[in-house]
CSV table of C-alpha atoms in Angstrom, one decimal:
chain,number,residue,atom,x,y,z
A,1,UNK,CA,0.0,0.0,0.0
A,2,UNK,CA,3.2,2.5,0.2
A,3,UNK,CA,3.9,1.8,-3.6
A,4,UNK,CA,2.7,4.6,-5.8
A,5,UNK,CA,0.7,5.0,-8.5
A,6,UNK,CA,1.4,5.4,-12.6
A,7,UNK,CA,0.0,9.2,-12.5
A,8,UNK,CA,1.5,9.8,-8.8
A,9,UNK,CA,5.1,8.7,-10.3
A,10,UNK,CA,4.7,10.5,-13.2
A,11,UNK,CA,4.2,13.9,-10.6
A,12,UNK,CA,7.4,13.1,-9.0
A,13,UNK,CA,9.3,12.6,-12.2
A,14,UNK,CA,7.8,16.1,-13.2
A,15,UNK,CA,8.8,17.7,-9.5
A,16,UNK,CA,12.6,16.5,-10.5
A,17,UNK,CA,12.4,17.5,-14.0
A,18,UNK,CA,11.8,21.2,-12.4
A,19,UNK,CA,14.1,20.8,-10.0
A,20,UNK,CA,16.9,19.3,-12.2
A,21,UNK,CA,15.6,22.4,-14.8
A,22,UNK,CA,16.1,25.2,-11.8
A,23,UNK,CA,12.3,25.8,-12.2
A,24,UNK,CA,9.2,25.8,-9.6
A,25,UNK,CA,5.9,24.6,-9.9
A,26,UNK,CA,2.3,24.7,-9.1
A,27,UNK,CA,0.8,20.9,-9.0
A,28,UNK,CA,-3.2,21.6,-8.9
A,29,UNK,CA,-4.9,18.8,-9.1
A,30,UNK,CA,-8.0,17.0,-7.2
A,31,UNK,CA,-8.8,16.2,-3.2
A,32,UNK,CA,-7.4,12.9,-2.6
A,33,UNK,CA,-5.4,12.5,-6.0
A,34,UNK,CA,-2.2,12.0,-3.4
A,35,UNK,CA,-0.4,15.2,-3.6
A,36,UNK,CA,1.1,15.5,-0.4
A,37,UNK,CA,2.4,11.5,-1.2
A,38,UNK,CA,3.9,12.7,-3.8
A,39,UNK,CA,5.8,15.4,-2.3
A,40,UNK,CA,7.1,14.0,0.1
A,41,UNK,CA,8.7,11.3,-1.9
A,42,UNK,CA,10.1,14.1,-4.0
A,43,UNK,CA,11.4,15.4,-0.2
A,44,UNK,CA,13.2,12.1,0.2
A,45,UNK,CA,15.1,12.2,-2.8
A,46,UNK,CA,19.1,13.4,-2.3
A,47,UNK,CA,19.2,17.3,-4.1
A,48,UNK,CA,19.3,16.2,-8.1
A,49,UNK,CA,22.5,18.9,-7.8
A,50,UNK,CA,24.6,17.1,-4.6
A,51,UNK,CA,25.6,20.2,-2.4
A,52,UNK,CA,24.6,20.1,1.4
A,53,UNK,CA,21.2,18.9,2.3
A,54,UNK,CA,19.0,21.2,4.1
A,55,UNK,CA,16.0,21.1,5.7
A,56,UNK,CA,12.7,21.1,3.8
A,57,UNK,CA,9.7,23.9,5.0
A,58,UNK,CA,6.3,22.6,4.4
A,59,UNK,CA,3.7,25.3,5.0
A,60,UNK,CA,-0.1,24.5,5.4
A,61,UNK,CA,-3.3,25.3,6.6
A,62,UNK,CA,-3.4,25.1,10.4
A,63,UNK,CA,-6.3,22.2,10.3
A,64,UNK,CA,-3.2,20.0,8.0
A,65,UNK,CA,-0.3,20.6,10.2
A,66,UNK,CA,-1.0,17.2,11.7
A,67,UNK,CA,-1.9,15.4,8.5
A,68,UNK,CA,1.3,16.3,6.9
A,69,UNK,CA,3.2,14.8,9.9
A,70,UNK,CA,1.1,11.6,9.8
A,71,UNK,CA,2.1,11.2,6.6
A,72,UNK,CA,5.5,11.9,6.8
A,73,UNK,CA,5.9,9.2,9.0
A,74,UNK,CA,3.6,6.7,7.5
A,75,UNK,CA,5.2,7.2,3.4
A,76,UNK,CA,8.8,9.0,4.5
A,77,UNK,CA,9.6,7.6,8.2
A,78,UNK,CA,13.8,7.9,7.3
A,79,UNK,CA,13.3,11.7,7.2
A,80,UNK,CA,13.4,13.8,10.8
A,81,UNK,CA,10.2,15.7,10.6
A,82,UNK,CA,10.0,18.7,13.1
A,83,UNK,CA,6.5,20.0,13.7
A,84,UNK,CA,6.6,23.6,14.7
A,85,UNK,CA,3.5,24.2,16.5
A,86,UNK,CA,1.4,24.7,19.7
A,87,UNK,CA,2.4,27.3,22.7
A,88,UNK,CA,6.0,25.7,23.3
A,89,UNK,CA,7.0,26.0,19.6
A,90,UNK,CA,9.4,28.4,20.1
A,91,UNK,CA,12.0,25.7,22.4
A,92,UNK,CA,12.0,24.0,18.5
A,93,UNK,CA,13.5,26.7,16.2
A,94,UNK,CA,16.8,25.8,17.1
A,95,UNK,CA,16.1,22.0,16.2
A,96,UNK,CA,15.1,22.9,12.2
A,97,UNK,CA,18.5,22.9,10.7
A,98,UNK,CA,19.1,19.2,12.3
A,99,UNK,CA,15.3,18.3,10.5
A,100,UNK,CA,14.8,17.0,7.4
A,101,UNK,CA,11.5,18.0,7.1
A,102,UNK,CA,10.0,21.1,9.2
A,103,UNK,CA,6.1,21.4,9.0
A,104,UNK,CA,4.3,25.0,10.3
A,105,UNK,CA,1.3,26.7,9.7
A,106,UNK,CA,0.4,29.9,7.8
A,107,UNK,CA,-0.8,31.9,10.9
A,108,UNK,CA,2.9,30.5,12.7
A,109,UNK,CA,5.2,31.5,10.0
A,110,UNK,CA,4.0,34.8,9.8
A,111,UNK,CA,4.1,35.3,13.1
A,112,UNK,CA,7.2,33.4,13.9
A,113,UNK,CA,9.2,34.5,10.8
A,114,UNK,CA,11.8,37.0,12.6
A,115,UNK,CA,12.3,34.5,15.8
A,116,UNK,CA,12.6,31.3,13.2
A,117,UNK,CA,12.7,31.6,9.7
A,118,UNK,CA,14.4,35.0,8.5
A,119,UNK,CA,18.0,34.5,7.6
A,120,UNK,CA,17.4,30.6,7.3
A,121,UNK,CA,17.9,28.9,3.5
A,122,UNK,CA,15.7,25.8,2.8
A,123,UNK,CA,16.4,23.2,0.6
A,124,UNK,CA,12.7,23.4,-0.3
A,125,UNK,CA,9.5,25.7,0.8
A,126,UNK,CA,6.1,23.5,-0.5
A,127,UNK,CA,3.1,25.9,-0.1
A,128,UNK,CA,-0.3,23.3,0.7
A,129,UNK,CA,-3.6,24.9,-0.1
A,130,UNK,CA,-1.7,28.1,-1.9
A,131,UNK,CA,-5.1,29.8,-2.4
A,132,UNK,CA,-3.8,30.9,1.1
A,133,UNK,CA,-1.2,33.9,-0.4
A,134,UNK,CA,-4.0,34.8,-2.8
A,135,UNK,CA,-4.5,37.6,-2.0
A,136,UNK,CA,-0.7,39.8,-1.9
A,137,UNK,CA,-1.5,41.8,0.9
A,138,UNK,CA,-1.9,39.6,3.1
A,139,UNK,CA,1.1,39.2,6.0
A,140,UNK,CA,0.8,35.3,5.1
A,141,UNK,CA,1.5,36.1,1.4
A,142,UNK,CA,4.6,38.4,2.6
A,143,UNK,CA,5.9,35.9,5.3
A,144,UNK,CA,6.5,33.3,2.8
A,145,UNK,CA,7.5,35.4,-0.2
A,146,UNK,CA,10.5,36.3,2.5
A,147,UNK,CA,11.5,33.0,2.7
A,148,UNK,CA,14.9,31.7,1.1
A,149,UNK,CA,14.7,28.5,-1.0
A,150,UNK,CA,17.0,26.0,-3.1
A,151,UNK,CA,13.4,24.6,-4.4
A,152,UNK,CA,9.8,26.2,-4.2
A,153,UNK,CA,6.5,23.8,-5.1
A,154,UNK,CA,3.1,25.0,-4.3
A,155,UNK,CA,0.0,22.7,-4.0
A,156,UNK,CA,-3.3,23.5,-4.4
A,157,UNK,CA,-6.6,22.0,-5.8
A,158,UNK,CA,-8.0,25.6,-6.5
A,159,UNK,CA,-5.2,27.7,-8.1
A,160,UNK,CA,-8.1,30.3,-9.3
A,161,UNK,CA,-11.4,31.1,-7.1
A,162,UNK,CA,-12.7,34.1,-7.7
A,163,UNK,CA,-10.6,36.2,-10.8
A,164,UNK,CA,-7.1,35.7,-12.9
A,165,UNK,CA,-5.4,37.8,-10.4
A,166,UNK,CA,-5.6,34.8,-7.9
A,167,UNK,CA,-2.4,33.2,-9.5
A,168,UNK,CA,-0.8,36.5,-9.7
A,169,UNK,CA,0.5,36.5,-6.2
A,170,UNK,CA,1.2,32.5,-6.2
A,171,UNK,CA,3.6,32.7,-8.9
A,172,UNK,CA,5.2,36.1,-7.7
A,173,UNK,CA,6.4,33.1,-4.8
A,174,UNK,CA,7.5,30.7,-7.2
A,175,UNK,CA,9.0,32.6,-9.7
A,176,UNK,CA,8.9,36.8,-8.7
A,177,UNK,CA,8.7,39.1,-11.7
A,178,UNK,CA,7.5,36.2,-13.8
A,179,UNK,CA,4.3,37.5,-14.5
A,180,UNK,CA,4.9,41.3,-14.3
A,181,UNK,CA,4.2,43.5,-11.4
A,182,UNK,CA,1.1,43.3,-9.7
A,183,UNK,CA,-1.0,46.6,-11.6
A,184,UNK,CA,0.3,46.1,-15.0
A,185,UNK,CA,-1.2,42.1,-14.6
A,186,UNK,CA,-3.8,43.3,-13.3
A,187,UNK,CA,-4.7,45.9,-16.1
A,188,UNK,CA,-3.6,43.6,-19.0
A,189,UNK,CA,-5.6,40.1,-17.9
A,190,UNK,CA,-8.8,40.9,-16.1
A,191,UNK,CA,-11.8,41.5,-17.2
């Protein structure tokens, strides 16, 4: 039951093919399809480019903080997973360089990005449920476009709910200036 399937192999070719390629990517697909299987066997592979192996961020919804770490040690239980969460989370920040796998909400990065996360290079930030930095203002949206990546994945099974300008600020994570600034996009692709 922990062998994967023909489409969910083909997703973690297509997360090293980005990876090998320098590139990020958005995998949007279905509830339930196995994305966060899939990613986390990407995790487990050594970097495609050698060079020292750092920690992987996985920022999520507060409600899948959990889920992720069941997981992780179901599919991936070689890799040292560090949940950063509840009142006592702050004792942990000096454990994440010796994780392979750190897992924090939204509402805690933002709010523990100065104490934890500024300064701190990761060999990969994955965004779950990216609708979440939809909107550009928000402080989550700033708190993770601050952070310092070798790799940067976003999951999501709705990439655009209410206009084109939804993606806008999910790809100014993955790829900044890739789609133009914010009021020129804007102008030039919404109805």
């Amino acid at each position: 039951d922990k062998v994967l399937r023909p489409y969910q192999k083909q997703g973690v070719y297509w997360m090293r093919f980005l990876e090998e390629a320098g590139l990020a990517g958005l995998l949007a697909d279905e509830m339930g399809l196995g994305k966060t299987l899939q990613t986390l066997t990407w995790l487990s592979l050594p970097p495609s480019r050698g060079g020292a192996r750092r920690p992987a961020l996985i920022v999520c919804p507060t409600s899948l903080v959990r889920n992720w770490e069941a997981e992780a040690q179901k599919f991936t239980p070689q890799l040292k997973t560090l949940v950063v969460s509840g009142p006592d989370r702050a004792r942990d920040f000096r454990r994440i360089d010796a994780a392979d796998l750190v897992v924090t909400s939204y509402a805690l990065l933002q709010r523990d990005f100065d104490a934890a996360y500024l300064g701190r290079r990761f060999g990969a930030v994955v965004l779950d449920e990216a609708q979440h930095i939809k909107n550009r203002e928000t402080k989550n949206a700033k708190a993770v476009k601050l952070l310092e990546a070798d790799r940067k994945l976003v999951l999501t099974g709705t990439p655009v709910e209410h206009s084109v300008a939804d993606v806008w600020s999910i790809f100014d994570f993955l790829m900044p200036g890739y789609l133009g600034d914010y009021e020129t996009f804007q102008r030039n692709l919404e109805d």
